[in-house]
Amino acid sequence: MKSKAAINIIQRWSAVSAAGCVLPGIVVNGIVLTSTHIMMISELCKIYEIRFENKKILASITGIVTGGGASILGNFAVFSLAKKFTSWGVLISAITEPLIGYSTTFALGYTIARHFENGGTLETLDVKYTKQQMIESRARLGRLGPKSLRAQAC
């Protein structure tokens, strides 16, 4: 079973997303998240031996993250505004934006890896279903933490 390797990839790219979300700006955060998501999915495709097509995955990821992640981008916007108007906003933003980046990347990776484990491919990836699964994974991550999810996956 490839779950351990998948979780290692997901955790590594989630950490990269969190680090990248420390950078200022909503646009920068969006670019960091999209880039790390694509690179993470590329690595997941390699371990599951699934053909990776950059154009196809970019369209799918954009649909998933912008639909399921509209609230995420909204959170980034709120925290960016808070930074401008309050000194506490800078501190709150410095803590929450990396958490949002980590949890979003982890939830997406976990959802995609489960899809691959169940015999799915990029071609069979249902954007609407994946959005819902990502939201549920993100909620579970908030309740249990990444170590519990890792134990469930292995």
mmCIF file of C-alpha atoms in Angstrom:
data_model
loop_
_atom_site.group_PDB
_atom_site.id
_atom_site.type_symbol
_atom_site.label_atom_id
_atom_site.label_comp_id
_atom_site.label_asym_id
_atom_site.label_seq_id
_atom_site.Cartn_x
_atom_site.Cartn_y
_atom_site.Cartn_z
ATOM 1 C CA MET A 1 0.000 0.000 0.000
ATOM 2 C CA LYS A 2 1.280 3.446 -0.907
ATOM 3 C CA SER A 3 -0.481 5.444 1.820
ATOM 4 C CA LYS A 4 2.647 6.079 3.931
ATOM 5 C CA ALA A 5 4.551 7.536 0.999
ATOM 6 C CA ALA A 6 1.515 9.607 0.018
ATOM 7 C CA ILE A 7 1.092 11.027 3.529
ATOM 8 C CA ASN A 8 4.805 11.929 3.625
ATOM 9 C CA ILE A 9 4.425 13.835 0.341
ATOM 10 C CA ILE A 10 1.251 15.535 1.562
ATOM 11 C CA GLN A 11 2.830 16.612 4.851
ATOM 12 C CA ARG A 12 5.949 17.945 3.113
ATOM 13 C CA TRP A 13 3.974 20.043 0.618
ATOM 14 C CA SER A 14 1.581 21.195 3.351
ATOM 15 C CA ALA A 15 4.575 22.527 5.277
ATOM 16 C CA VAL A 16 5.804 24.293 2.119
ATOM 17 C CA SER A 17 2.352 25.871 1.696
ATOM 18 C CA ALA A 18 2.357 27.033 5.309
ATOM 19 C CA ALA A 19 5.802 28.584 4.915
ATOM 20 C CA GLY A 20 4.808 30.246 1.652
ATOM 21 C CA CYS A 21 1.683 31.748 3.202
ATOM 22 C CA VAL A 22 3.865 33.816 5.520
ATOM 23 C CA LEU A 23 4.673 35.957 2.479
ATOM 24 C CA PRO A 24 2.531 39.098 2.240
ATOM 25 C CA GLY A 25 -0.360 39.455 -0.157
ATOM 26 C CA ILE A 26 -3.456 37.573 -1.236
ATOM 27 C CA VAL A 27 -2.176 37.098 -4.783
ATOM 28 C CA VAL A 28 1.139 35.709 -3.546
ATOM 29 C CA ASN A 29 -0.689 33.315 -1.210
ATOM 30 C CA GLY A 30 -2.871 32.137 -4.092
ATOM 31 C CA ILE A 31 0.154 31.533 -6.315
ATOM 32 C CA VAL A 32 1.975 29.660 -3.537
ATOM 33 C CA LEU A 33 -1.035 27.436 -2.843
ATOM 34 C CA THR A 34 -1.715 26.656 -6.499
ATOM 35 C CA SER A 35 1.950 25.899 -7.210
ATOM 36 C CA THR A 36 2.396 23.641 -4.202
ATOM 37 C CA HIS A 37 -0.864 21.842 -4.972
ATOM 38 C CA ILE A 38 0.237 21.096 -8.531
ATOM 39 C CA MET A 39 3.682 19.901 -7.447
ATOM 40 C CA MET A 40 2.186 17.740 -4.680
ATOM 41 C CA ILE A 41 -0.295 16.134 -7.076
ATOM 42 C CA SER A 42 2.512 15.531 -9.572
ATOM 43 C CA GLU A 43 4.431 13.581 -6.907
ATOM 44 C CA LEU A 44 1.301 11.675 -5.874
ATOM 45 C CA CYS A 45 0.773 10.708 -9.515
ATOM 46 C CA LYS A 46 4.295 9.288 -9.640
ATOM 47 C CA ILE A 47 3.834 6.984 -6.645
ATOM 48 C CA TYR A 48 0.405 5.834 -7.853
ATOM 49 C CA GLU A 49 1.720 5.493 -11.429
ATOM 50 C CA ILE A 50 -0.911 7.830 -12.861
ATOM 51 C CA ARG A 51 -0.247 9.979 -15.915
ATOM 52 C CA PHE A 52 0.066 13.633 -14.937
ATOM 53 C CA GLU A 53 -1.115 16.299 -17.359
ATOM 54 C CA ASN A 54 -0.353 19.809 -16.215
ATOM 55 C CA LYS A 55 -3.193 21.503 -18.145
ATOM 56 C CA LYS A 56 -5.810 19.015 -16.995
ATOM 57 C CA ILE A 57 -4.787 19.165 -13.355
ATOM 58 C CA LEU A 58 -4.508 22.961 -13.371
ATOM 59 C CA ALA A 59 -8.140 23.224 -14.499
ATOM 60 C CA SER A 60 -9.271 20.703 -11.876
ATOM 61 C CA ILE A 61 -7.276 22.267 -9.042
ATOM 62 C CA THR A 62 -8.483 25.742 -9.945
ATOM 63 C CA GLY A 63 -12.062 24.491 -9.808
ATOM 64 C CA ILE A 64 -11.569 22.684 -6.519
ATOM 65 C CA VAL A 65 -9.611 25.378 -4.723
ATOM 66 C CA THR A 66 -11.613 28.345 -5.962
ATOM 67 C CA GLY A 67 -14.942 26.626 -5.313
ATOM 68 C CA GLY A 68 -14.075 24.816 -2.098
ATOM 69 C CA GLY A 69 -11.488 27.427 -1.276
ATOM 70 C CA ALA A 70 -13.509 30.602 -1.791
ATOM 71 C CA SER A 71 -13.797 30.842 1.970
ATOM 72 C CA ILE A 72 -10.047 30.233 2.222
ATOM 73 C CA LEU A 73 -9.275 33.156 -0.074
ATOM 74 C CA GLY A 74 -11.846 35.174 1.871
ATOM 75 C CA ASN A 75 -9.965 34.360 5.065
ATOM 76 C CA PHE A 76 -6.734 35.571 3.476
ATOM 77 C CA ALA A 77 -8.483 38.798 2.432
ATOM 78 C CA VAL A 78 -9.885 39.410 5.930
ATOM 79 C CA PHE A 79 -6.509 38.818 7.561
ATOM 80 C CA SER A 80 -4.760 41.033 5.005
ATOM 81 C CA LEU A 81 -7.187 43.851 5.798
ATOM 82 C CA ALA A 82 -6.798 43.263 9.525
ATOM 83 C CA LYS A 83 -3.026 43.721 9.130
ATOM 84 C CA LYS A 84 -3.595 47.188 7.704
ATOM 85 C CA PHE A 85 -5.945 48.424 10.408
ATOM 86 C CA THR A 86 -4.747 46.879 13.654
ATOM 87 C CA SER A 87 -1.449 45.886 15.189
ATOM 88 C CA TRP A 88 -3.094 42.658 16.373
ATOM 89 C CA GLY A 89 -4.004 41.930 12.758
ATOM 90 C CA VAL A 90 -0.349 41.354 11.901
ATOM 91 C CA LEU A 91 0.036 38.802 14.698
ATOM 92 C CA ILE A 92 -3.254 37.047 13.961
ATOM 93 C CA SER A 93 -2.459 36.932 10.251
ATOM 94 C CA ALA A 94 1.039 35.560 10.866
ATOM 95 C CA ILE A 95 -0.489 32.659 12.787
ATOM 96 C CA THR A 96 -3.640 31.942 10.794
ATOM 97 C CA GLU A 97 -2.515 32.294 7.172
ATOM 98 C CA PRO A 98 0.077 29.490 7.448
ATOM 99 C CA LEU A 99 -2.525 27.311 9.207
ATOM 100 C CA ILE A 100 -4.983 27.912 6.373
ATOM 101 C CA GLY A 101 -2.296 27.077 3.798
ATOM 102 C CA TYR A 102 -1.293 23.897 5.629
ATOM 103 C CA SER A 103 -4.829 22.640 6.187
ATOM 104 C CA THR A 104 -5.942 23.377 2.632
ATOM 105 C CA THR A 105 -2.972 21.601 1.087
ATOM 106 C CA PHE A 106 -3.234 18.657 3.467
ATOM 107 C CA ALA A 107 -6.983 18.258 2.834
ATOM 108 C CA LEU A 108 -6.529 18.401 -0.943
ATOM 109 C CA GLY A 109 -3.628 15.939 -0.909
ATOM 110 C CA TYR A 110 -5.428 13.560 1.428
ATOM 111 C CA THR A 111 -8.557 13.658 -0.764
ATOM 112 C CA ILE A 112 -6.604 13.079 -3.991
ATOM 113 C CA ALA A 113 -4.551 10.243 -2.432
ATOM 114 C CA ARG A 114 -7.753 8.529 -1.264
ATOM 115 C CA HIS A 115 -9.153 8.917 -4.785
ATOM 116 C CA PHE A 116 -6.011 7.285 -6.226
ATOM 117 C CA GLU A 117 -6.084 4.524 -3.568
ATOM 118 C CA ASN A 118 -9.630 3.696 -4.693
ATOM 119 C CA GLY A 119 -8.475 3.265 -8.297
ATOM 120 C CA GLY A 120 -9.296 6.787 -9.479
ATOM 121 C CA THR A 121 -7.225 8.799 -11.935
ATOM 122 C CA LEU A 122 -6.995 12.471 -12.840
ATOM 123 C CA GLU A 123 -9.474 11.807 -15.644
ATOM 124 C CA THR A 124 -12.050 10.412 -13.185
ATOM 125 C CA LEU A 125 -11.579 13.193 -10.652
ATOM 126 C CA ASP A 126 -15.017 14.712 -10.001
ATOM 127 C CA VAL A 127 -14.471 18.361 -9.041
ATOM 128 C CA LYS A 128 -17.754 18.730 -7.130
ATOM 129 C CA TYR A 129 -17.237 15.514 -5.146
ATOM 130 C CA THR A 130 -13.573 16.375 -4.503
ATOM 131 C CA LYS A 131 -14.545 19.820 -3.155
ATOM 132 C CA GLN A 132 -16.912 18.183 -0.679
ATOM 133 C CA GLN A 133 -14.323 15.580 0.350
ATOM 134 C CA MET A 134 -11.707 18.302 0.763
ATOM 135 C CA ILE A 135 -14.007 20.309 3.045
ATOM 136 C CA GLU A 136 -14.670 17.188 5.137
ATOM 137 C CA SER A 137 -10.946 16.312 5.281
ATOM 138 C CA ARG A 138 -10.115 19.859 6.330
ATOM 139 C CA ALA A 139 -12.717 19.710 9.106
ATOM 140 C CA ARG A 140 -11.366 16.325 10.256
ATOM 141 C CA LEU A 141 -7.831 17.739 10.214
ATOM 142 C CA GLY A 142 -9.007 20.534 12.497
ATOM 143 C CA ARG A 143 -10.547 18.048 14.931
ATOM 144 C CA LEU A 144 -7.911 15.303 14.868
ATOM 145 C CA GLY A 145 -4.670 16.805 13.610
ATOM 146 C CA PRO A 146 -2.358 15.479 10.880
ATOM 147 C CA LYS A 147 -0.883 12.668 13.010
ATOM 148 C CA SER A 148 -4.321 11.115 13.559
ATOM 149 C CA LEU A 149 -5.105 11.325 9.849
ATOM 150 C CA ARG A 150 -1.739 9.724 9.107
ATOM 151 C CA ALA A 151 -2.573 6.840 11.438
ATOM 152 C CA GLN A 152 -5.965 6.388 9.738
ATOM 153 C CA ALA A 153 -4.382 6.326 6.276
ATOM 154 C CA CYS A 154 -1.699 3.745 7.084
#
